[in-house]
Coordinates of C-alpha atoms and ligand atoms in Angstrom, one line a residue:
M1 CA 94.8 166.6 -25.0
L2 CA 95.0 164.6 -21.9
L3 CA 92.8 166.7 -19.7
V4 CA 89.9 166.8 -22.4
N5 CA 90.0 163.0 -22.7
L6 CA 89.5 161.9 -19.2
T7 CA 85.7 161.3 -19.4
A8 CA 86.3 157.7 -20.3
L9 CA 87.5 157.1 -16.9
T10 CA 84.0 157.9 -15.6
T11 CA 82.8 154.6 -17.2
L12 CA 84.9 152.4 -14.8
N13 CA 84.0 151.4 -11.3
S14 CA 87.2 150.5 -9.8
F15 CA 90.3 152.8 -8.8
G16 CA 92.7 150.1 -10.1
K17 CA 91.0 150.0 -13.5
S18 CA 91.0 153.8 -13.9
L19 CA 94.5 154.1 -12.9
H20 CA 95.4 151.5 -15.7
L21 CA 93.2 153.4 -18.1
F22 CA 94.8 156.8 -17.1
L23 CA 98.4 155.2 -17.9
Y24 CA 97.1 154.0 -21.4
Q25 CA 95.6 157.4 -22.0
C26 CA 99.0 159.0 -21.3
F27 CA 100.7 156.7 -23.8
A28 CA 98.1 157.3 -26.4
V29 CA 98.6 161.2 -26.2
V30 CA 102.2 160.9 -26.3
C31 CA 102.2 158.7 -29.3
L32 CA 99.8 161.1 -31.0
T33 CA 101.8 164.2 -30.1
A34 CA 105.1 162.5 -31.4
L35 CA 103.4 161.6 -34.7
I36 CA 102.4 165.3 -35.2
A37 CA 105.9 166.5 -34.2
L38 CA 107.2 164.4 -37.1
I39 CA 105.3 166.8 -39.6
P40 CA 108.2 168.7 -41.0
W41 CA 106.3 171.9 -42.0
Q42 CA 105.4 174.2 -39.1
R43 CA 102.2 175.7 -40.5
A44 CA 100.8 172.1 -41.5
R45 CA 101.6 170.9 -38.0
K46 CA 100.0 173.7 -36.3
V47 CA 96.7 173.1 -38.4
V48 CA 96.7 169.5 -37.4
Q49 CA 97.2 170.3 -33.9
D50 CA 94.5 172.7 -33.7
V51 CA 92.1 170.4 -35.5
L52 CA 92.8 167.5 -33.1
I53 CA 92.4 169.7 -30.3
G54 CA 89.1 171.2 -31.5
L55 CA 87.8 167.7 -32.3
S56 CA 88.6 166.7 -28.8
V57 CA 86.8 169.5 -27.3
V58 CA 83.7 168.7 -29.3
L59 CA 83.8 165.1 -28.4
L60 CA 84.4 166.1 -24.9
F61 CA 81.0 167.8 -24.9
T62 CA 79.5 164.8 -26.9
D63 CA 80.7 162.6 -24.1
I64 CA 79.3 164.5 -21.5
Y65 CA 76.0 164.8 -23.0
F66 CA 75.9 161.0 -23.6
A67 CA 77.1 160.3 -20.0
C68 CA 74.3 162.3 -18.5
Y69 CA 71.4 161.4 -20.9
Y70 CA 72.4 157.9 -22.1
Q71 CA 74.4 156.6 -19.1
G72 CA 77.5 155.7 -21.5
L73 CA 79.8 156.9 -24.1
P74 CA 79.0 157.0 -27.7
D75 CA 79.8 153.8 -29.3
Q76 CA 79.5 151.7 -32.6
A77 CA 75.8 151.2 -32.2
I78 CA 75.5 154.9 -32.2
M79 CA 77.8 155.3 -35.0
E80 CA 75.7 152.8 -37.0
V81 CA 72.6 154.7 -36.1
L82 CA 74.4 158.0 -37.3
I83 CA 75.5 156.5 -40.6
A84 CA 71.8 155.3 -41.3
T85 CA 70.3 158.6 -40.2
T86 CA 69.1 161.1 -42.8
A87 CA 69.5 164.9 -42.7
E88 CA 65.8 165.5 -41.8
E89 CA 65.9 162.7 -39.0
A90 CA 68.9 164.7 -37.4
W91 CA 67.5 167.9 -37.5
G92 CA 64.2 166.3 -35.7
Y93 CA 66.5 164.9 -33.2
V94 CA 68.3 168.3 -32.7
R95 CA 64.9 170.0 -32.5
A96 CA 63.5 167.7 -29.9
N97 CA 66.5 167.4 -27.7
L98 CA 69.4 170.0 -28.2
L99 CA 67.5 173.1 -28.7
N100 CA 67.1 173.7 -24.8
I101 CA 68.2 176.6 -23.0
W102 CA 69.9 174.9 -20.3
L103 CA 71.8 172.7 -22.6
I104 CA 73.0 175.7 -24.6
G105 CA 73.9 177.7 -21.6
G106 CA 75.9 174.7 -20.2
L107 CA 77.8 174.4 -23.5
V108 CA 78.8 178.1 -23.3
V109 CA 79.8 177.9 -19.6
G110 CA 81.7 174.8 -20.7
L111 CA 83.4 176.2 -23.5
G112 CA 84.6 179.0 -21.2
L113 CA 85.9 176.8 -18.6
V114 CA 87.8 174.9 -21.2
Y115 CA 89.3 178.1 -22.5
L116 CA 90.5 179.0 -19.1
L117 CA 91.9 175.3 -18.4
F118 CA 94.0 175.6 -21.7
H119 CA 95.2 179.2 -20.7
F120 CA 96.0 177.7 -17.4
V121 CA 97.9 174.7 -18.9
V122 CA 100.1 176.8 -21.3
K123 CA 101.3 178.9 -18.5
L124 CA 102.2 175.8 -16.3
R125 CA 105.2 175.2 -18.6
Y126 CA 107.0 178.2 -16.9
V127 CA 106.5 176.7 -13.3
K128 CA 109.6 175.1 -12.1
G129 CA 109.4 171.3 -12.0
V130 CA 106.1 170.9 -13.7
V131 CA 107.4 170.0 -17.1
R132 CA 110.1 167.6 -15.4
T133 CA 107.4 165.8 -13.2
L134 CA 104.9 165.4 -16.1
S135 CA 107.6 163.9 -18.2
Y136 CA 108.2 161.4 -15.6
V137 CA 104.5 160.3 -15.5
L138 CA 104.4 160.2 -19.3
L139 CA 107.6 158.1 -19.3
V140 CA 106.2 155.6 -16.6
A141 CA 102.9 155.4 -18.5
S142 CA 104.6 154.7 -21.8
L143 CA 106.9 151.8 -20.2
F144 CA 103.8 150.5 -18.4
T145 CA 101.9 150.3 -21.6
I146 CA 104.6 148.9 -23.8
G147 CA 105.3 146.3 -21.0
N148 CA 101.6 145.3 -21.3
M149 CA 101.7 145.2 -25.3
V150 CA 104.7 142.7 -24.9
K151 CA 103.1 140.7 -22.4
D152 CA 99.9 140.7 -24.8
V153 CA 102.2 139.5 -27.6
F154 CA 103.2 136.5 -25.7
K155 CA 99.6 135.6 -24.5
H156 CA 98.3 135.9 -28.2
K157 CA 95.9 138.8 -27.0
D158 CA 95.4 142.3 -28.4
K159 CA 93.8 143.6 -25.1
T160 CA 96.1 146.8 -24.7
V161 CA 96.0 147.8 -28.4
K162 CA 92.3 147.5 -28.4
S163 CA 92.0 149.7 -25.3
L164 CA 94.3 152.3 -26.7
T165 CA 92.2 152.4 -30.0
H166 CA 88.8 152.2 -28.3
N167 CA 89.0 153.6 -24.9
C168 CA 91.7 156.2 -24.6
C169 CA 91.5 159.0 -26.9
S170 CA 88.2 160.4 -28.1
V171 CA 89.4 161.3 -31.6
L172 CA 90.9 157.8 -32.0
R173 CA 87.8 156.1 -30.5
T174 CA 85.4 157.9 -32.5
G175 CA 87.4 157.2 -35.8
T176 CA 87.7 153.4 -35.1
Q177 CA 84.1 153.2 -34.1
F178 CA 83.0 155.0 -37.2
Y179 CA 85.2 152.8 -39.4
E180 CA 84.0 149.6 -37.6
G181 CA 80.4 150.6 -37.6
W182 CA 80.7 151.1 -41.2
T183 CA 82.2 147.7 -42.0
N184 CA 79.9 146.0 -39.7
M185 CA 76.9 147.5 -41.2
R186 CA 78.2 146.3 -44.6
N187 CA 78.7 142.8 -43.2
F188 CA 75.5 142.8 -41.6
E189 CA 73.4 144.0 -44.7
R190 CA 75.0 141.0 -46.3
V191 CA 73.9 138.5 -43.8
L192 CA 70.4 140.4 -43.6
H193 CA 69.5 139.6 -47.1
R194 CA 70.9 136.0 -47.3
G195 CA 68.6 133.1 -46.5
N196 CA 65.0 132.4 -47.9
L197 CA 63.2 135.6 -46.9
H198 CA 59.7 134.4 -48.5
P199 CA 59.2 130.8 -47.6
R200 CA 56.5 128.7 -49.2
L201 CA 54.2 127.4 -46.7
L202 CA 52.8 123.9 -47.1
K203 CA 50.1 124.2 -44.4
N204 CA 48.9 127.4 -42.5
S205 CA 46.3 126.6 -39.9
S206 CA 47.6 128.8 -37.5
S207 CA 45.2 130.8 -35.3
I208 CA 46.8 131.5 -31.8
P209 CA 46.3 135.2 -31.2
Y210 CA 49.4 135.7 -28.9
V211 CA 52.5 133.4 -29.0
V212 CA 54.9 135.0 -26.7
F213 CA 58.7 134.0 -26.5
I214 CA 60.7 135.0 -23.6
L215 CA 64.5 134.8 -24.6
G216 CA 66.4 134.5 -21.3
E217 CA 70.1 135.0 -21.1
S218 CA 72.8 132.6 -18.9
T219 CA 70.1 131.2 -16.8
S220 CA 70.9 127.7 -15.4
R221 CA 68.4 125.3 -14.5
H222 CA 70.2 124.2 -11.4
H223 CA 69.7 127.5 -9.7
L224 CA 66.0 127.9 -10.1
G225 CA 63.7 126.9 -7.2
I226 CA 61.2 125.5 -9.4
Y227 CA 63.7 122.8 -10.7
G228 CA 64.6 121.9 -7.0
Y229 CA 67.2 124.4 -6.0
P230 CA 67.3 124.7 -2.1
L231 CA 66.7 128.6 -2.2
N232 CA 63.4 129.9 -3.4
T233 CA 64.6 131.9 -6.5
T234 CA 61.2 131.3 -8.6
P235 CA 58.4 132.0 -6.3
Y236 CA 56.1 133.5 -9.0
M237 CA 56.8 130.6 -11.6
A238 CA 56.3 128.1 -8.9
A239 CA 53.0 129.5 -7.9
R240 CA 51.9 129.4 -11.6
E241 CA 53.1 125.8 -11.9
R242 CA 51.0 124.9 -8.9
S243 CA 48.0 126.6 -10.3
G244 CA 48.4 124.5 -13.3
N245 CA 49.0 126.9 -15.8
L246 CA 52.8 126.6 -16.3
V247 CA 54.6 123.4 -17.5
K248 CA 58.3 123.2 -16.8
F249 CA 60.4 121.0 -19.2
T250 CA 63.1 118.9 -17.1
D251 CA 65.7 118.0 -19.8
V252 CA 66.5 120.6 -22.1
I253 CA 69.8 121.6 -23.4
S254 CA 71.1 124.5 -25.6
P255 CA 73.4 123.6 -28.5
H256 CA 76.1 126.0 -27.4
G257 CA 77.5 127.8 -24.3
Q258 CA 77.4 131.4 -26.0
T259 CA 74.6 133.7 -27.1
M260 CA 75.9 134.1 -31.0
P261 CA 76.1 130.5 -31.9
A262 CA 72.9 129.4 -29.7
L263 CA 70.8 132.3 -31.3
G264 CA 71.9 131.3 -34.8
K265 CA 70.4 127.7 -34.3
L266 CA 67.4 128.8 -32.2
F267 CA 65.2 130.5 -35.0
T268 CA 66.5 128.8 -37.9
F269 CA 66.5 125.3 -39.5
Y270 CA 70.4 125.1 -38.9
R271 CA 71.2 122.6 -36.5
H272 CA 73.9 120.5 -35.3
G273 CA 75.8 119.0 -38.2
A274 CA 74.2 121.1 -40.8
K275 CA 76.4 122.6 -43.6
G276 CA 77.1 126.4 -44.2
A277 CA 76.1 129.2 -42.1
W278 CA 72.9 129.8 -39.9
Y279 CA 71.9 132.8 -42.0
D280 CA 71.9 130.7 -45.1
Y281 CA 68.5 128.9 -43.6
T282 CA 65.3 129.8 -43.6
D283 CA 64.4 131.6 -40.2
L284 CA 61.2 131.6 -38.1
F285 CA 60.3 135.1 -38.6
S286 CA 60.0 135.1 -42.4
I287 CA 57.9 131.8 -42.1
L288 CA 55.7 133.7 -39.4
N289 CA 55.4 136.9 -41.6
E290 CA 54.3 134.8 -44.5
A291 CA 51.8 133.0 -42.3
G292 CA 50.2 136.3 -41.3
Y293 CA 51.8 136.9 -38.0
H294 CA 52.5 140.1 -36.7
T295 CA 56.0 139.6 -35.6
V296 CA 57.7 141.7 -32.8
W297 CA 61.3 141.8 -31.4
L298 CA 61.9 143.5 -28.0
S299 CA 65.2 143.7 -26.7
N300 CA 67.2 144.4 -23.7
Q301 CA 70.4 143.4 -25.2
E302 CA 72.9 145.0 -27.6
F303 CA 71.8 146.5 -30.7
S304 CA 74.9 145.7 -32.9
G305 CA 78.5 144.4 -32.7
I306 CA 79.7 140.9 -32.5
Y307 CA 77.4 139.9 -29.7
G308 CA 74.2 141.8 -31.0
N309 CA 74.2 140.9 -34.8
N310 CA 72.6 137.7 -34.5
G311 CA 69.6 139.2 -32.6
R312 CA 69.6 142.2 -34.8
V313 CA 69.1 140.0 -38.0
Y314 CA 65.9 138.6 -36.5
A315 CA 64.9 142.0 -35.2
E316 CA 65.0 143.5 -38.8
R317 CA 63.1 140.6 -40.2
C318 CA 60.3 141.4 -37.9
S319 CA 57.3 143.6 -38.5
E320 CA 58.6 145.8 -35.5
Y321 CA 61.4 146.0 -33.2
A322 CA 62.5 148.1 -30.4
F323 CA 65.4 148.1 -28.0
T324 CA 65.8 149.6 -24.5
K325 CA 69.0 151.1 -25.5
L326 CA 71.1 151.5 -28.6
R327 CA 74.3 150.1 -27.6
G328 CA 77.1 147.9 -29.1
S329 CA 79.3 145.0 -28.0
D330 CA 82.3 147.3 -27.1
S331 CA 80.1 149.9 -25.3
Y332 CA 81.1 151.7 -22.3
T333 CA 78.0 152.0 -20.5
I334 CA 78.0 153.4 -16.9
K335 CA 74.7 151.5 -16.0
D336 CA 73.1 148.8 -18.3
P337 CA 69.1 149.2 -18.2
Y338 CA 67.5 146.4 -16.1
D339 CA 65.2 143.9 -17.8
E340 CA 62.2 145.8 -16.5
E341 CA 62.7 148.6 -19.1
I342 CA 61.3 146.1 -21.7
L343 CA 57.9 146.3 -20.1
P344 CA 57.1 149.9 -21.3
L345 CA 58.1 148.9 -24.9
L346 CA 55.8 145.8 -24.6
D347 CA 53.0 147.9 -23.4
K348 CA 53.3 150.1 -26.2
S349 CA 53.6 147.3 -28.7
L350 CA 50.5 145.7 -27.5
K351 CA 48.5 148.9 -28.2
G352 CA 49.2 148.1 -32.0
A353 CA 48.6 144.2 -31.6
K354 CA 47.0 142.5 -34.7
A355 CA 44.9 139.4 -34.9
K356 CA 47.9 137.0 -34.7
N357 CA 51.1 138.2 -32.8
F358 CA 54.3 136.6 -32.3
I359 CA 56.5 138.5 -29.8
V360 CA 60.1 138.0 -28.6
L361 CA 61.4 139.6 -25.6
H362 CA 65.1 139.2 -25.5
L363 CA 66.2 139.8 -21.9
M364 CA 69.7 140.3 -20.2
G365 CA 68.5 137.8 -17.8
T366 CA 71.3 136.7 -15.5
H367 CA 74.3 137.6 -17.5
Q368 CA 77.4 138.6 -15.9
N369 CA 78.2 140.8 -14.2
Y370 CA 75.4 139.5 -12.0
K371 CA 75.2 142.4 -9.3
F372 CA 74.4 144.7 -12.3
R373 CA 71.4 142.7 -13.5
F374 CA 69.2 144.0 -10.7
P375 CA 68.5 147.2 -8.6
E376 CA 70.2 146.7 -5.5
T377 CA 66.9 147.3 -3.5
F378 CA 65.9 144.1 -4.9
R379 CA 68.7 142.1 -3.3
S380 CA 67.0 138.7 -2.2
F381 CA 70.0 136.5 -1.1
S382 CA 73.4 137.1 0.7
A383 CA 76.6 135.2 1.0
T384 CA 75.6 133.7 4.3
E385 CA 72.6 131.8 2.9
E386 CA 74.8 130.5 0.1
K387 CA 76.7 127.1 -0.1
G388 CA 80.4 127.3 -1.4
E389 CA 84.1 126.5 -0.9
N390 CA 84.9 130.1 -0.1
D391 CA 83.4 133.6 0.4
K392 CA 84.2 134.8 -3.4
I393 CA 82.0 131.7 -4.5
K394 CA 79.3 132.3 -2.0
Q395 CA 79.1 135.9 -3.0
T396 CA 79.1 135.2 -6.6
R397 CA 76.2 132.9 -6.2
A398 CA 74.3 135.3 -3.9
D399 CA 74.4 137.7 -6.8
Y400 CA 73.6 135.2 -9.3
D401 CA 70.6 133.9 -7.4
T402 CA 69.4 137.3 -6.7
A403 CA 69.6 138.0 -10.7
V404 CA 67.5 134.9 -11.0
R405 CA 65.0 135.9 -8.4
Y406 CA 64.8 139.1 -10.2
N407 CA 64.4 137.4 -13.6
D408 CA 61.3 135.4 -12.0
S409 CA 59.7 138.5 -11.3
I410 CA 60.2 140.1 -14.7
M411 CA 58.9 136.8 -16.3
N412 CA 55.8 137.3 -14.0
D413 CA 55.4 140.8 -15.0
I414 CA 55.4 139.7 -18.9
I415 CA 53.0 136.7 -18.2
K416 CA 50.5 139.2 -16.2
R417 CA 50.1 141.1 -19.6
F418 CA 48.9 137.9 -21.3
E419 CA 46.9 136.1 -18.7
D420 CA 43.5 137.4 -19.8
K421 CA 44.2 136.8 -23.3
N422 CA 44.4 133.8 -25.6
A423 CA 48.0 133.1 -25.2
V424 CA 50.8 130.9 -24.7
V425 CA 54.3 132.2 -23.3
I426 CA 57.3 130.2 -23.9
Y427 CA 60.4 130.7 -21.9
V428 CA 64.0 129.6 -22.7
S429 CA 67.4 130.6 -21.7
D430 CA 69.9 131.1 -24.9
H431 CA 72.4 128.9 -22.9
A432 CA 73.2 128.4 -19.0
E433 CA 75.9 129.4 -16.7
D434 CA 78.7 127.3 -14.6
V435 CA 78.3 129.4 -11.4
M436 CA 81.9 128.1 -10.2
E437 CA 80.3 124.6 -9.9
I438 CA 82.5 122.7 -12.4
N439 CA 84.9 125.4 -13.1
K440 CA 85.9 126.6 -9.5
K441 CA 88.1 129.6 -10.8
I442 CA 85.7 131.4 -12.9
A443 CA 81.9 131.9 -13.2
G444 CA 80.5 132.2 -16.8
H445 CA 79.9 130.6 -19.9
S446 CA 81.9 130.0 -23.1
E447 CA 82.6 127.8 -26.1
I448 CA 86.2 127.3 -24.7
G449 CA 86.1 125.1 -21.8
L450 CA 82.3 124.2 -22.4
N451 CA 80.8 122.1 -19.7
R452 CA 77.3 120.7 -19.1
R453 CA 76.5 123.4 -16.7
M454 CA 76.6 125.9 -19.4
V455 CA 74.0 124.1 -21.5
E456 CA 71.4 122.8 -19.0
I457 CA 68.6 125.2 -19.5
P458 CA 65.3 126.0 -18.1
M459 CA 62.3 125.8 -20.3
M460 CA 58.7 126.8 -19.4
V461 CA 55.6 127.0 -21.0
F462 CA 52.8 129.1 -19.7
T463 CA 49.2 128.9 -21.0
S464 CA 46.3 131.2 -20.4
K465 CA 43.0 129.9 -19.1
R466 CA 41.6 131.1 -22.4
F467 CA 44.2 129.3 -24.5
Q468 CA 43.6 126.2 -22.5
T469 CA 39.8 126.3 -23.3
A470 CA 40.4 127.2 -27.1
Y471 CA 43.0 124.2 -27.5
P472 CA 42.8 121.6 -25.0
M473 CA 44.5 119.1 -27.3
L474 CA 47.4 121.5 -27.8
T475 CA 47.4 122.0 -23.9
A476 CA 47.7 118.3 -23.4
R477 CA 50.4 117.8 -25.9
I478 CA 52.6 120.5 -24.1
R479 CA 51.9 118.8 -20.5
N480 CA 52.9 115.5 -21.9
A481 CA 56.2 116.8 -23.5
A482 CA 57.6 118.1 -20.1
N483 CA 60.1 115.3 -19.5
R484 CA 61.3 114.7 -23.1
P485 CA 64.9 115.2 -23.7
F486 CA 65.1 118.3 -26.1
E487 CA 67.7 120.6 -27.5
T488 CA 66.9 124.0 -28.8
D489 CA 68.5 123.8 -32.0
D490 CA 65.2 122.3 -33.1
M491 CA 63.2 124.9 -31.4
I492 CA 61.9 126.2 -34.8
H493 CA 60.2 122.8 -35.2
A494 CA 58.5 122.9 -31.9
L495 CA 57.2 126.5 -32.5
L496 CA 55.8 125.6 -36.2
D497 CA 54.2 122.3 -34.7
L498 CA 52.6 124.3 -32.0
M499 CA 51.5 127.0 -34.4
D500 CA 50.2 124.6 -37.0
I501 CA 52.3 126.0 -39.8
H502 CA 54.3 123.6 -42.1
T503 CA 57.2 124.3 -44.6
A504 CA 59.3 121.7 -46.6
D505 CA 61.9 121.9 -44.0
Y506 CA 59.5 121.2 -41.0
K507 CA 60.0 117.8 -39.4
P508 CA 57.3 116.8 -36.9
Q509 CA 59.9 114.2 -35.3
L510 CA 62.0 117.1 -34.2
S511 CA 59.2 118.9 -32.3
V512 CA 59.2 118.1 -28.6
F513 CA 55.4 118.9 -28.6
N514 CA 54.6 116.3 -31.1
Q515 CA 53.7 112.6 -30.5
H516 CA 56.2 111.4 -33.1
F517 CA 59.0 113.3 -31.3
D518 CA 62.3 111.4 -31.8
A519 CA 63.5 111.0 -28.1
K520 CA 66.5 109.0 -29.1
R521 CA 68.1 111.8 -31.0
T522 CA 71.8 112.1 -30.2
R523 CA 72.3 115.7 -28.5
Y524 CA 75.4 117.5 -28.8
Y525 CA 76.5 120.6 -27.1
G526 CA 79.5 122.4 -29.2
T527 CA 81.1 119.4 -30.6
K528 CA 80.6 117.0 -27.4
K529 CA 77.9 114.4 -27.1
Y530 CA 75.5 114.9 -24.2
Ligands
LIG1 ZN1 74.1 134.3 -24.0

């Protein structure tokens, strides 16, 4: 059991973490074996044992397949897709991907190896000292795991138990993921059908052919060269600003320091102080669908799970959506895709563009772990160029600034695709990041310990030459708005104003692009006044 469950170790990148998980795995297997030993009937015990081992072997091969082809182990997102898959679709997948002579050959060889391995392990019990040594290892592992579980109780955490059920034993992991995927889908379906999906439009004079919304991730305005940061982290956007096609907004904050709550407010009428839940409010995509827009959601973020669901609700409401990779919040990926992998999705989508298009590109941006956000060949800054109290802070900032620099290049690649079109491109980060500026102990963002650095975000609006010629007044309104104090929980008002669409909930004084914009609005981040 232990040997066929070792694949999870390949998802970790440090020896310490792998050892930790190995000890947990030992404990998980001890518990499982002990439970089976409690079955009083010998035949039943044997059947359960064989089924468990058989399933583990099947999952071993599935894990290896996923690790090779999808750079990660199957997770909740995969389970959800599986649950929603029809037999015909499943057969289509098998025909396209699995009926491959190399794969089948590999499977046969693999099964042979596993058979030999079992044979060898069974014989091991007669070798002197082996059973005793193994027993010691299992005992130490069990004590270590139980110790950590006790520690968790005092810290009010469930880290160890979660690791045991989600990460140690493939049978247990798959079972939990299947159950969680099932419940998540049921909850998700409920949220998906709430709100006003066919809002009545009071006015629809929309005509802009391409409205593009780049939704960034964890990017702090204070690390962007274009906003005065000493390192040149945004050469592309700075050049576009100099050429007069890009306006940067200097005083924008997000309502929260975390993706989920920030996203709930970004594209709905739900704002600070509103009652109920975000999904009870009318969302932008339902309005735009009614207004005749072809709505598109392209994402390099999670497909499902606690951090993925809000984005997915919006995605499902769009005319089309695509994700670079189907992964969930608890996913064990060896390598996340870089944001550049969203570009082929965009090119494909643009081939089917309609008369009026609203396209969201949800990036991974500069989310932790910063050094995994860009290919190492892209590295632009080193710790020696950074300011900071110690080497750790300097290195963290060098990674973060390189991620910002990479984000700048991705934004540029996206804008390039709309330069010759009649298009407006809006960029905003979901929230910002404290790169150990206020909290010196740890970099990141969170609703707990929320500070101003976690909400002070960049916002930029690019307009193409064709757009500027077609909408001179609107272009002027965008330029005039650059220094207004804005919070992104009112983004829906700004976008509807920009696109000239009105509904009963739309308020011009909440749109940053409007001449009646209320600059005196009290802004809140979390529950604090800004
Ligand atoms: Zn976020």
